[in-house]
Amino acid sequence: MRRKPVERLVAEGGKGEGGTLRRSMGVWQLTMISIGATLGTGIFVVLGQAVPDAGPAVVISFVLAGVTALFSALSYAELAGTIPVSGSSYSYAYATLGELVAWVCGWCLILEYGVSVAAVAVGWGQYLNELLDGTLGITIPTALAAPPGQGGYFNLPALLVVMLAMVFLLGGAKESARANTIMVTVKIVALLLFCGVALQGVKSGNYANFMPMGMTGVSAAGATLFFSYIGFDAASTAGEEARNPQRDLPRAIMLSLVIVTTLYCLVAAVAVGAMPWQKFKGSEAALAGILKSVTGQNFWAVLLALGAVVAIASVVLTVLYGQTRILFAMSRDGLVPKAFSKVHAKSGAPRVNTVIVCLFCGVLAAAVPLGQLADATSIGTLFAFALVNVAVIVLRRTRPTMPRSFRTPLSPLFPAVGFVLCVFMMGNLGAVTWVVFGVWMVVGLVIYFGYGLRRSRLATAEK
């Protein structure tokens, strides 16, 4: 139950084995990291799953999911401005709830980031094939474009996108942020282009019977769509590489959530207006299908596929970045081996950490059929979100006079609501997901009590 003082967390910011992380990012780069980790596979494939539940009212479902995410985002913004370090919710828990809870939170984040990278990378290969087919008339053979158990032997595109992200990350945070900003710009332009083209096919009759399944359907779709917002917390992992973290981190988190929610609602409104909602069922590439239907040409669909390829690559890059920085913080605290906190003197990047994480995630994506294991991403994220909401309440009680660049309004009410919503979402996940989560937690606790408990820097300082 030992806690790490906030002042010590902040004082150690950026310091690793053999070097320090470089403070090179402003509010724009941080916002782009957050958008990069959030805006991707969700909007390009999620409509096919959500619209059949909500009908044209899927726009309301996006708003409901965004409001649900907002409560946790407010808590993240407060803690990111108060404790501007790389560990995100792991570090927040360490300062407020104790080492064991912090370890569990960090272990959940490893599950969230690692498995989500693998799952997203698998989807990237599918979009790459669509792009190649539409432009060159060729596709990568299934044997090399799908993992075992899904018709293939080795998913080469999935490994390729992870290795590409690794090259950028090894160059340093500034270079990675620049590449991500370009990719985020491309995918925002692609979505706006979709809206501009598809708007020509909007028919008012498609909005009739606006809420066919009632509020039950809207709520069910909202629960599905909530996971389209996972990723806004990525900016908080850059706390030790931001030039002015106390000011810029809260702004980046809130700004990214507003931009993403606006884009989601805009795209959804145009999509259900351009195609009857009953036709969305079973469609994994609904947006591309709408463009083909409206224009009668393949060109716009190919252009959208290019946007999807870039969008998913951006998600892979930013999520891998977040994963390496969380492990960096855990390593510096002694809970995982020192190799993860070793910083390269020239690039200012944790290179060993980056190579290990990218190789692991790349092989996982290429060789393992993830199946329902990917659902564990959601439960790990929600658990971390819930702890952040609790941490805000605890820190307000234990350190009420601490300077805060952003304060969650109506605390402790809003953090409490955020906690309840996260627990509610977790309760709606399937039994298999809970079993996977339970096994993952048992493995994590074995590692902590066998390794981290005695090697923790707080533990060695007590001796």
CSV table of C-alpha atoms in Angstrom, one decimal:
chain,number,residue,atom,x,y,z
A,1,MET,CA,0.0,0.0,0.0
A,2,ARG,CA,3.0,2.3,-0.1
A,3,ARG,CA,2.5,5.4,-2.2
A,4,LYS,CA,4.9,7.4,-4.2
A,5,PRO,CA,4.8,11.1,-3.4
A,6,VAL,CA,3.6,13.4,-6.2
A,7,GLU,CA,6.7,15.6,-5.8
A,8,ARG,CA,9.0,12.6,-6.3
A,9,LEU,CA,7.0,11.5,-9.4
A,10,VAL,CA,7.4,15.0,-10.9
A,11,ALA,CA,11.0,15.4,-9.9
A,12,GLU,CA,11.9,12.1,-11.6
A,13,GLY,CA,10.2,13.2,-14.8
A,14,GLY,CA,12.1,12.3,-18.0
A,15,LYS,CA,15.0,10.6,-16.2
A,16,GLY,CA,15.9,7.1,-17.4
A,17,GLU,CA,18.8,4.8,-17.3
A,18,GLY,CA,21.7,6.6,-19.1
A,19,GLY,CA,19.7,9.5,-20.5
A,20,THR,CA,16.6,11.6,-20.3
A,21,LEU,CA,13.5,12.0,-22.4
A,22,ARG,CA,13.3,15.2,-24.4
A,23,ARG,CA,10.6,17.9,-23.9
A,24,SER,CA,9.7,18.7,-27.5
A,25,MET,CA,5.9,18.6,-27.8
A,26,GLY,CA,3.4,21.4,-27.5
A,27,VAL,CA,-0.4,21.4,-27.2
A,28,TRP,CA,-0.9,20.7,-31.0
A,29,GLN,CA,1.4,17.6,-31.1
A,30,LEU,CA,-0.2,16.3,-27.9
A,31,THR,CA,-3.7,16.8,-29.3
A,32,MET,CA,-2.7,15.0,-32.5
A,33,ILE,CA,-1.3,12.0,-30.4
A,34,SER,CA,-4.6,11.8,-28.6
A,35,ILE,CA,-6.6,12.0,-31.9
A,36,GLY,CA,-4.2,9.6,-33.5
A,37,ALA,CA,-4.8,6.9,-30.9
A,38,THR,CA,-8.6,7.4,-31.0
A,39,LEU,CA,-9.7,8.2,-34.5
A,40,GLY,CA,-9.1,5.0,-36.6
A,41,THR,CA,-10.7,1.6,-36.9
A,42,GLY,CA,-13.8,2.7,-34.9
A,43,ILE,CA,-15.3,5.2,-37.3
A,44,PHE,CA,-14.3,3.2,-40.4
A,45,VAL,CA,-15.9,-0.1,-39.3
A,46,VAL,CA,-18.1,0.5,-36.3
A,47,LEU,CA,-21.2,1.9,-38.2
A,48,GLY,CA,-21.9,-1.6,-39.5
A,49,GLN,CA,-22.3,-2.8,-36.0
A,50,ALA,CA,-24.0,0.2,-34.3
A,51,VAL,CA,-26.5,1.4,-36.9
A,52,PRO,CA,-28.6,-1.8,-37.0
A,53,ASP,CA,-29.2,-1.3,-33.2
A,54,ALA,CA,-30.0,2.4,-33.2
A,55,GLY,CA,-31.1,3.2,-36.8
A,56,PRO,CA,-30.6,6.9,-37.8
A,57,ALA,CA,-30.4,7.7,-34.1
A,58,VAL,CA,-26.9,6.4,-34.1
A,59,VAL,CA,-25.9,10.1,-34.0
A,60,ILE,CA,-27.4,10.3,-30.5
A,61,SER,CA,-25.5,7.1,-29.6
A,62,PHE,CA,-22.3,8.8,-30.5
A,63,VAL,CA,-23.2,11.7,-28.3
A,64,LEU,CA,-24.1,9.4,-25.4
A,65,ALA,CA,-20.8,7.5,-25.8
A,66,GLY,CA,-18.9,10.8,-26.0
A,67,VAL,CA,-20.6,12.1,-22.8
A,68,THR,CA,-19.7,8.8,-21.0
A,69,ALA,CA,-16.0,9.2,-22.1
A,70,LEU,CA,-16.2,12.9,-21.1
A,71,PHE,CA,-16.5,12.1,-17.3
A,72,SER,CA,-13.3,10.1,-17.4
A,73,ALA,CA,-11.6,12.6,-19.7
A,74,LEU,CA,-12.2,15.3,-17.1
A,75,SER,CA,-10.5,13.2,-14.4
A,76,TYR,CA,-7.6,12.5,-16.8
A,77,ALA,CA,-7.3,16.2,-17.5
A,78,GLU,CA,-7.0,17.1,-13.8
A,79,LEU,CA,-4.5,14.4,-13.0
A,80,ALA,CA,-2.4,15.0,-16.2
A,81,GLY,CA,-2.0,18.6,-15.2
A,82,THR,CA,-1.3,17.8,-11.6
A,83,ILE,CA,1.0,14.8,-12.1
A,84,PRO,CA,2.6,15.4,-15.6
A,85,VAL,CA,4.5,12.1,-16.0
A,86,SER,CA,4.7,9.3,-18.5
A,87,GLY,CA,2.9,6.6,-16.6
A,88,SER,CA,-0.6,7.9,-17.2
A,89,SER,CA,-3.2,6.2,-14.9
A,90,TYR,CA,-0.5,3.9,-13.5
A,91,SER,CA,1.4,6.8,-12.0
A,92,TYR,CA,-1.8,8.5,-10.8
A,93,ALA,CA,-2.7,5.3,-9.0
A,94,TYR,CA,0.8,5.1,-7.5
A,95,ALA,CA,0.5,8.5,-6.0
A,96,THR,CA,-3.0,8.0,-4.6
A,97,LEU,CA,-4.0,4.3,-4.2
A,98,GLY,CA,-0.7,2.5,-3.5
A,99,GLU,CA,1.8,0.4,-5.3
A,100,LEU,CA,-0.3,-2.8,-5.6
A,101,VAL,CA,-3.2,-0.9,-7.2
A,102,ALA,CA,-0.8,1.0,-9.4
A,103,TRP,CA,0.8,-2.3,-10.6
A,104,VAL,CA,-2.7,-3.7,-11.4
A,105,CYS,CA,-3.5,-0.6,-13.3
A,106,GLY,CA,-0.2,-0.7,-15.2
A,107,TRP,CA,-0.8,-4.4,-16.0
A,108,CYS,CA,-4.3,-3.5,-17.4
A,109,LEU,CA,-2.7,-0.8,-19.6
A,110,ILE,CA,-0.2,-3.3,-20.9
A,111,LEU,CA,-3.2,-5.5,-21.9
A,112,GLU,CA,-5.1,-2.6,-23.4
A,113,TYR,CA,-2.2,-1.2,-25.4
A,114,GLY,CA,-0.5,-4.4,-26.4
A,115,VAL,CA,-3.6,-6.4,-27.6
A,116,SER,CA,-5.2,-3.3,-29.2
A,117,VAL,CA,-2.1,-2.7,-31.3
A,118,ALA,CA,-2.2,-6.3,-32.5
A,119,ALA,CA,-5.9,-6.2,-33.3
A,120,VAL,CA,-5.7,-2.9,-35.1
A,121,ALA,CA,-2.6,-4.1,-37.1
A,122,VAL,CA,-4.6,-7.1,-38.3
A,123,GLY,CA,-7.3,-4.7,-39.6
A,124,TRP,CA,-4.7,-2.7,-41.4
A,125,GLY,CA,-3.8,-5.6,-43.6
A,126,GLN,CA,-7.5,-5.9,-44.8
A,127,TYR,CA,-7.6,-2.2,-45.8
A,128,LEU,CA,-4.3,-2.5,-47.5
A,129,ASN,CA,-5.6,-5.3,-49.6
A,130,GLU,CA,-8.6,-3.2,-50.6
A,131,LEU,CA,-6.3,-0.3,-51.6
A,132,LEU,CA,-4.0,-2.6,-53.6
A,133,ASP,CA,-7.0,-4.2,-55.3
A,134,GLY,CA,-8.5,-0.8,-56.2
A,135,THR,CA,-5.3,0.7,-57.5
A,136,LEU,CA,-3.2,-2.1,-58.9
A,137,GLY,CA,-5.7,-4.9,-59.2
A,138,ILE,CA,-3.6,-7.1,-57.0
A,139,THR,CA,-4.0,-8.4,-53.4
A,140,ILE,CA,-1.7,-10.1,-50.9
A,141,PRO,CA,-2.4,-13.8,-50.8
A,142,THR,CA,-4.5,-14.9,-47.8
A,143,ALA,CA,-1.7,-17.2,-46.7
A,144,LEU,CA,0.4,-14.1,-46.0
A,145,ALA,CA,-2.4,-11.7,-45.1
A,146,ALA,CA,-4.2,-13.6,-42.3
A,147,PRO,CA,-3.0,-15.3,-39.1
A,148,PRO,CA,-3.3,-19.1,-38.5
A,149,GLY,CA,-6.9,-20.1,-37.9
A,150,GLN,CA,-8.3,-17.5,-40.2
A,151,GLY,CA,-7.2,-19.0,-43.5
A,152,GLY,CA,-3.5,-17.9,-43.4
A,153,TYR,CA,-0.1,-18.8,-42.1
A,154,PHE,CA,1.4,-15.4,-41.2
A,155,ASN,CA,-0.1,-11.9,-41.4
A,156,LEU,CA,2.7,-10.1,-43.1
A,157,PRO,CA,1.0,-6.7,-43.4
A,158,ALA,CA,0.3,-6.6,-39.6
A,159,LEU,CA,4.0,-7.2,-38.9
A,160,LEU,CA,4.9,-4.6,-41.5
A,161,VAL,CA,2.9,-1.8,-40.0
A,162,VAL,CA,4.2,-2.4,-36.5
A,163,MET,CA,7.8,-2.5,-37.8
A,164,LEU,CA,7.1,0.8,-39.7
A,165,ALA,CA,5.9,2.4,-36.5
A,166,MET,CA,9.0,1.1,-34.7
A,167,VAL,CA,11.3,2.9,-37.1
A,168,PHE,CA,9.5,6.2,-36.4
A,169,LEU,CA,9.6,5.6,-32.6
A,170,LEU,CA,13.3,4.8,-32.6
A,171,GLY,CA,13.9,8.2,-34.1
A,172,GLY,CA,12.6,10.0,-31.1
A,173,ALA,CA,9.4,11.6,-29.8
A,174,LYS,CA,9.6,14.7,-31.9
A,175,GLU,CA,10.0,12.8,-35.1
A,176,SER,CA,7.2,10.4,-34.2
A,177,ALA,CA,4.9,13.3,-33.3
A,178,ARG,CA,5.6,14.9,-36.7
A,179,ALA,CA,4.8,11.7,-38.6
A,180,ASN,CA,1.6,11.2,-36.5
A,181,THR,CA,0.5,14.8,-37.2
A,182,ILE,CA,0.7,14.2,-40.9
A,183,MET,CA,-1.2,10.9,-40.7
A,184,VAL,CA,-3.9,12.5,-38.5
A,185,THR,CA,-4.3,15.3,-40.9
A,186,VAL,CA,-4.7,12.8,-43.8
A,187,LYS,CA,-7.4,10.8,-42.0
A,188,ILE,CA,-9.4,13.9,-40.9
A,189,VAL,CA,-9.3,15.2,-44.6
A,190,ALA,CA,-10.5,11.7,-45.7
A,191,LEU,CA,-13.5,11.8,-43.4
A,192,LEU,CA,-14.4,15.3,-44.4
A,193,LEU,CA,-14.0,14.3,-48.0
A,194,PHE,CA,-16.4,11.4,-47.3
A,195,CYS,CA,-19.0,13.9,-45.9
A,196,GLY,CA,-18.6,16.3,-48.8
A,197,VAL,CA,-19.1,13.5,-51.4
A,198,ALA,CA,-21.7,11.5,-49.6
A,199,LEU,CA,-23.8,14.6,-48.8
A,200,GLN,CA,-24.9,14.5,-52.5
A,201,GLY,CA,-26.7,11.3,-51.8
A,202,VAL,CA,-28.5,12.3,-48.6
A,203,LYS,CA,-32.3,11.7,-48.7
A,204,SER,CA,-34.6,13.0,-46.0
A,205,GLY,CA,-36.6,9.8,-46.2
A,206,ASN,CA,-33.6,7.9,-44.8
A,207,TYR,CA,-34.1,9.8,-41.5
A,208,ALA,CA,-37.7,8.7,-41.2
A,209,ASN,CA,-38.4,6.3,-38.3
A,210,PHE,CA,-35.5,8.0,-36.6
A,211,MET,CA,-35.4,5.7,-33.5
A,212,PRO,CA,-36.7,2.3,-34.7
A,213,MET,CA,-35.5,0.4,-31.6
A,214,GLY,CA,-36.3,3.2,-29.1
A,215,MET,CA,-33.9,4.3,-26.4
A,216,THR,CA,-33.0,0.6,-25.8
A,217,GLY,CA,-31.4,0.4,-29.2
A,218,VAL,CA,-29.7,3.8,-28.8
A,219,SER,CA,-28.2,2.8,-25.5
A,220,ALA,CA,-27.0,-0.6,-26.9
A,221,ALA,CA,-25.3,1.2,-29.8
A,222,GLY,CA,-23.8,3.7,-27.4
A,223,ALA,CA,-22.2,0.9,-25.4
A,224,THR,CA,-20.7,-0.4,-28.6
A,225,LEU,CA,-19.5,3.0,-29.7
A,226,PHE,CA,-17.9,3.8,-26.4
A,227,PHE,CA,-14.9,1.9,-27.5
A,228,SER,CA,-14.5,4.2,-30.4
A,229,TYR,CA,-13.4,6.8,-27.9
A,230,ILE,CA,-10.7,4.7,-26.2
A,231,GLY,CA,-7.3,6.4,-26.9
A,232,PHE,CA,-7.9,9.9,-25.7
A,233,ASP,CA,-5.8,9.2,-22.7
A,234,ALA,CA,-2.7,8.6,-25.0
A,235,ALA,CA,-1.7,12.3,-24.5
A,236,SER,CA,-1.2,11.7,-20.8
A,237,THR,CA,1.6,9.2,-21.6
A,238,ALA,CA,3.6,12.0,-23.1
A,239,GLY,CA,3.7,14.0,-19.8
A,240,GLU,CA,7.5,13.9,-19.6
A,241,GLU,CA,8.0,14.9,-23.3
A,242,ALA,CA,5.7,17.9,-23.2
A,243,ARG,CA,7.2,21.4,-23.0
A,244,ASN,CA,4.5,22.7,-20.7
A,245,PRO,CA,2.6,19.7,-19.4
A,246,GLN,CA,0.6,21.4,-16.7
A,247,ARG,CA,-1.0,23.7,-19.2
A,248,ASP,CA,-1.0,21.6,-22.4
A,249,LEU,CA,-2.0,18.1,-21.3
A,250,PRO,CA,-5.5,19.0,-20.0
A,251,ARG,CA,-6.1,21.2,-23.1
A,252,ALA,CA,-5.0,18.4,-25.4
A,253,ILE,CA,-7.2,15.7,-23.8
A,254,MET,CA,-10.3,17.9,-23.8
A,255,LEU,CA,-9.7,19.3,-27.3
A,256,SER,CA,-9.1,15.9,-28.8
A,257,LEU,CA,-12.3,14.6,-27.3
A,258,VAL,CA,-14.3,17.5,-28.8
A,259,ILE,CA,-12.8,17.1,-32.3
A,260,VAL,CA,-13.3,13.3,-32.3
A,261,THR,CA,-16.9,13.5,-31.1
A,262,THR,CA,-17.7,16.2,-33.7
A,263,LEU,CA,-16.2,14.1,-36.5
A,264,TYR,CA,-18.0,11.0,-35.4
A,265,CYS,CA,-21.4,12.7,-35.3
A,266,LEU,CA,-20.9,14.4,-38.6
A,267,VAL,CA,-19.8,11.3,-40.4
A,268,ALA,CA,-22.7,9.2,-38.8
A,269,ALA,CA,-25.3,11.8,-39.8
A,270,VAL,CA,-24.2,11.9,-43.4
A,271,ALA,CA,-23.8,8.1,-43.6
A,272,VAL,CA,-27.3,7.2,-42.4
A,273,GLY,CA,-28.8,10.0,-44.6
A,274,ALA,CA,-27.0,8.6,-47.7
A,275,MET,CA,-27.9,4.9,-47.2
A,276,PRO,CA,-31.0,3.3,-45.5
A,277,TRP,CA,-30.1,2.1,-42.1
A,278,GLN,CA,-31.3,-1.4,-42.7
A,279,LYS,CA,-28.4,-1.9,-45.3
A,280,PHE,CA,-25.7,-1.3,-42.7
A,281,LYS,CA,-26.0,-4.7,-41.1
A,282,GLY,CA,-23.0,-6.9,-41.7
A,283,SER,CA,-21.1,-4.1,-43.5
A,284,GLU,CA,-17.5,-3.7,-42.4
A,285,ALA,CA,-16.7,-1.1,-45.0
A,286,ALA,CA,-19.9,0.9,-44.9
A,287,LEU,CA,-18.3,4.2,-45.8
A,288,ALA,CA,-16.6,2.9,-48.9
A,289,GLY,CA,-19.9,1.2,-50.0
A,290,ILE,CA,-21.8,4.5,-49.6
A,291,LEU,CA,-19.3,6.4,-51.8
A,292,LYS,CA,-19.6,3.7,-54.5
A,293,SER,CA,-23.4,3.9,-54.3
A,294,VAL,CA,-23.6,7.7,-54.4
A,295,THR,CA,-21.0,8.3,-57.2
A,296,GLY,CA,-21.2,5.1,-59.1
A,297,GLN,CA,-17.4,5.2,-59.2
A,298,ASN,CA,-14.7,3.2,-57.5
A,299,PHE,CA,-12.3,6.2,-57.3
A,300,TRP,CA,-13.7,7.7,-54.1
A,301,ALA,CA,-13.9,4.3,-52.4
A,302,VAL,CA,-10.2,3.8,-53.2
A,303,LEU,CA,-9.4,7.2,-51.8
A,304,LEU,CA,-11.3,6.4,-48.6
A,305,ALA,CA,-9.3,3.1,-48.3
A,306,LEU,CA,-6.1,5.1,-48.5
A,307,GLY,CA,-7.4,7.2,-45.6
A,308,ALA,CA,-8.2,4.1,-43.7
A,309,VAL,CA,-4.7,2.7,-44.2
A,310,VAL,CA,-3.2,5.9,-43.0
A,311,ALA,CA,-5.7,6.2,-40.1
A,312,ILE,CA,-4.9,2.7,-38.7
A,313,ALA,CA,-1.2,3.2,-39.1
A,314,SER,CA,-1.5,6.3,-37.0
A,315,VAL,CA,-3.3,4.4,-34.3
A,316,VAL,CA,-0.6,1.7,-34.3
A,317,LEU,CA,2.1,4.4,-34.0
A,318,THR,CA,0.5,6.3,-31.1
A,319,VAL,CA,-0.7,3.3,-29.1
A,320,LEU,CA,2.8,1.8,-29.3
A,321,TYR,CA,4.2,5.1,-28.1
A,322,GLY,CA,1.9,5.0,-25.1
A,323,GLN,CA,2.8,1.4,-24.3
A,324,THR,CA,6.6,2.1,-24.3
A,325,ARG,CA,6.1,5.2,-22.0
A,326,ILE,CA,4.0,3.3,-19.5
A,327,LEU,CA,6.6,0.5,-19.3
A,328,PHE,CA,9.3,3.2,-19.0
A,329,ALA,CA,7.6,4.6,-15.9
A,330,MET,CA,7.1,1.1,-14.4
A,331,SER,CA,10.7,0.3,-15.1
A,332,ARG,CA,12.0,3.5,-13.4
A,333,ASP,CA,10.0,2.5,-10.3
A,334,GLY,CA,11.7,-0.9,-10.3
A,335,LEU,CA,8.6,-2.9,-11.0
A,336,VAL,CA,9.8,-4.3,-14.4
A,337,PRO,CA,13.4,-4.7,-15.6
A,338,LYS,CA,15.7,-1.7,-16.0
A,339,ALA,CA,16.1,-2.3,-19.8
A,340,PHE,CA,12.7,-0.7,-20.3
A,341,SER,CA,13.8,2.7,-18.8
A,342,LYS,CA,17.2,2.8,-20.7
A,343,VAL,CA,17.2,6.0,-22.8
A,344,HIS,CA,19.3,6.4,-25.9
A,345,ALA,CA,21.5,9.5,-25.4
A,346,LYS,CA,21.3,10.7,-29.0
A,347,SER,CA,17.6,10.2,-29.9
A,348,GLY,CA,16.2,10.6,-26.4
A,349,ALA,CA,14.0,7.5,-26.9
A,350,PRO,CA,13.8,4.3,-24.9
A,351,ARG,CA,15.2,2.2,-27.7
A,352,VAL,CA,15.5,-1.2,-26.0
A,353,ASN,CA,12.0,-0.8,-24.7
A,354,THR,CA,10.6,0.2,-28.1
A,355,VAL,CA,12.2,-2.8,-29.9
A,356,ILE,CA,11.0,-5.3,-27.3
A,357,VAL,CA,7.4,-3.9,-27.4
A,358,CYS,CA,7.2,-3.7,-31.2
A,359,LEU,CA,8.6,-7.2,-31.8
A,360,PHE,CA,6.2,-8.7,-29.3
A,361,CYS,CA,3.2,-6.8,-30.7
A,362,GLY,CA,4.2,-7.5,-34.3
A,363,VAL,CA,4.6,-11.2,-33.8
A,364,LEU,CA,1.3,-11.3,-31.8
A,365,ALA,CA,-0.5,-9.6,-34.7
A,366,ALA,CA,1.1,-11.7,-37.4
A,367,ALA,CA,1.0,-15.2,-35.8
A,368,VAL,CA,-1.8,-15.4,-33.3
A,369,PRO,CA,-5.6,-15.4,-34.1
A,370,LEU,CA,-6.8,-13.0,-31.5
A,371,GLY,CA,-10.5,-13.8,-31.6
A,372,GLN,CA,-12.3,-12.8,-28.3
A,373,LEU,CA,-9.0,-11.9,-26.7
A,374,ALA,CA,-9.2,-8.5,-28.4
A,375,ASP,CA,-12.3,-7.8,-26.3
A,376,ALA,CA,-10.0,-7.8,-23.3
A,377,THR,CA,-8.7,-4.4,-24.5
A,378,SER,CA,-12.0,-2.9,-23.5
A,379,ILE,CA,-12.1,-4.3,-20.0
A,380,GLY,CA,-8.5,-3.3,-19.3
A,381,THR,CA,-9.2,0.2,-20.5
A,382,LEU,CA,-12.4,0.6,-18.4
A,383,PHE,CA,-10.7,-0.7,-15.3
A,384,ALA,CA,-7.9,1.9,-15.7
A,385,PHE,CA,-10.5,4.7,-16.4
A,386,ALA,CA,-12.4,3.7,-13.2
A,387,LEU,CA,-9.2,4.0,-11.1
A,388,VAL,CA,-8.4,7.4,-12.5
A,389,ASN,CA,-11.8,8.7,-11.4
A,390,VAL,CA,-11.2,7.3,-7.9
A,391,ALA,CA,-7.7,8.8,-7.9
A,392,VAL,CA,-9.1,12.3,-8.4
A,393,ILE,CA,-11.4,11.9,-5.4
A,394,VAL,CA,-8.6,10.5,-3.2
A,395,LEU,CA,-6.1,13.2,-4.2
A,396,ARG,CA,-8.6,16.0,-3.6
A,397,ARG,CA,-9.0,14.6,0.0
A,398,THR,CA,-5.4,13.9,0.8
A,399,ARG,CA,-3.8,16.9,-1.0
A,400,PRO,CA,-6.6,19.6,-1.2
A,401,THR,CA,-4.1,22.5,-1.5
A,402,MET,CA,-2.0,21.1,-4.2
A,403,PRO,CA,-1.8,23.4,-7.3
A,404,ARG,CA,-4.0,22.2,-10.1
A,405,SER,CA,-3.9,23.6,-13.6
A,406,PHE,CA,-7.3,22.0,-14.3
A,407,ARG,CA,-10.0,21.1,-11.9
A,408,THR,CA,-12.8,18.5,-12.6
A,409,PRO,CA,-16.0,20.4,-12.1
A,410,LEU,CA,-18.5,19.3,-9.4
A,411,SER,CA,-16.0,17.0,-7.8
A,412,PRO,CA,-16.5,14.4,-6.3
A,413,LEU,CA,-19.8,14.1,-8.2
A,414,PHE,CA,-18.4,13.9,-11.7
A,415,PRO,CA,-15.6,11.5,-10.9
A,416,ALA,CA,-18.1,9.3,-9.1
A,417,VAL,CA,-20.4,9.3,-12.1
A,418,GLY,CA,-17.4,8.4,-14.3
A,419,PHE,CA,-16.5,5.5,-12.0
A,420,VAL,CA,-20.1,4.2,-12.0
A,421,LEU,CA,-20.3,4.4,-15.8
A,422,CYS,CA,-17.1,2.5,-16.3
A,423,VAL,CA,-18.2,-0.3,-13.9
A,424,PHE,CA,-21.5,-0.4,-15.7
A,425,MET,CA,-19.8,-0.8,-19.1
A,426,MET,CA,-17.5,-3.6,-17.6
A,427,GLY,CA,-20.6,-5.4,-16.4
A,428,ASN,CA,-22.0,-5.5,-19.9
A,429,LEU,CA,-18.9,-7.4,-21.3
A,430,GLY,CA,-19.1,-11.1,-22.0
A,431,ALA,CA,-18.1,-14.0,-19.7
A,432,VAL,CA,-15.2,-15.0,-21.9
A,433,THR,CA,-13.8,-11.5,-21.6
A,434,TRP,CA,-14.0,-11.7,-17.8
A,435,VAL,CA,-12.2,-15.1,-17.8
A,436,VAL,CA,-9.4,-13.7,-19.9
A,437,PHE,CA,-9.2,-10.6,-17.7
A,438,GLY,CA,-9.1,-12.8,-14.6
A,439,VAL,CA,-6.3,-15.0,-16.0
A,440,TRP,CA,-4.3,-11.9,-17.0
A,441,MET,CA,-4.7,-10.4,-13.5
A,442,VAL,CA,-3.5,-13.7,-11.8
A,443,VAL,CA,-0.4,-13.7,-14.1
A,444,GLY,CA,0.2,-10.1,-13.2
A,445,LEU,CA,0.0,-10.6,-9.5
A,446,VAL,CA,2.4,-13.6,-9.7
A,447,ILE,CA,4.9,-11.3,-11.4
A,448,TYR,CA,4.4,-8.5,-8.9
A,449,PHE,CA,4.8,-10.6,-5.8
A,450,GLY,CA,7.6,-12.6,-7.4
A,451,TYR,CA,9.6,-9.7,-8.8
A,452,GLY,CA,8.3,-6.2,-8.4
A,453,LEU,CA,7.4,-6.3,-4.6
A,454,ARG,CA,11.0,-6.6,-3.6
A,455,ARG,CA,12.7,-4.7,-6.4
A,456,SER,CA,10.5,-1.7,-6.2
A,457,ARG,CA,12.6,1.5,-5.6
A,458,LEU,CA,10.2,2.4,-2.8
A,459,ALA,CA,10.9,-1.0,-1.2
A,460,THR,CA,14.7,-0.7,-1.5
A,461,ALA,CA,14.5,2.9,-0.1
A,462,GLU,CA,12.8,1.6,3.0
A,463,LYS,CA,15.6,-0.9,3.8
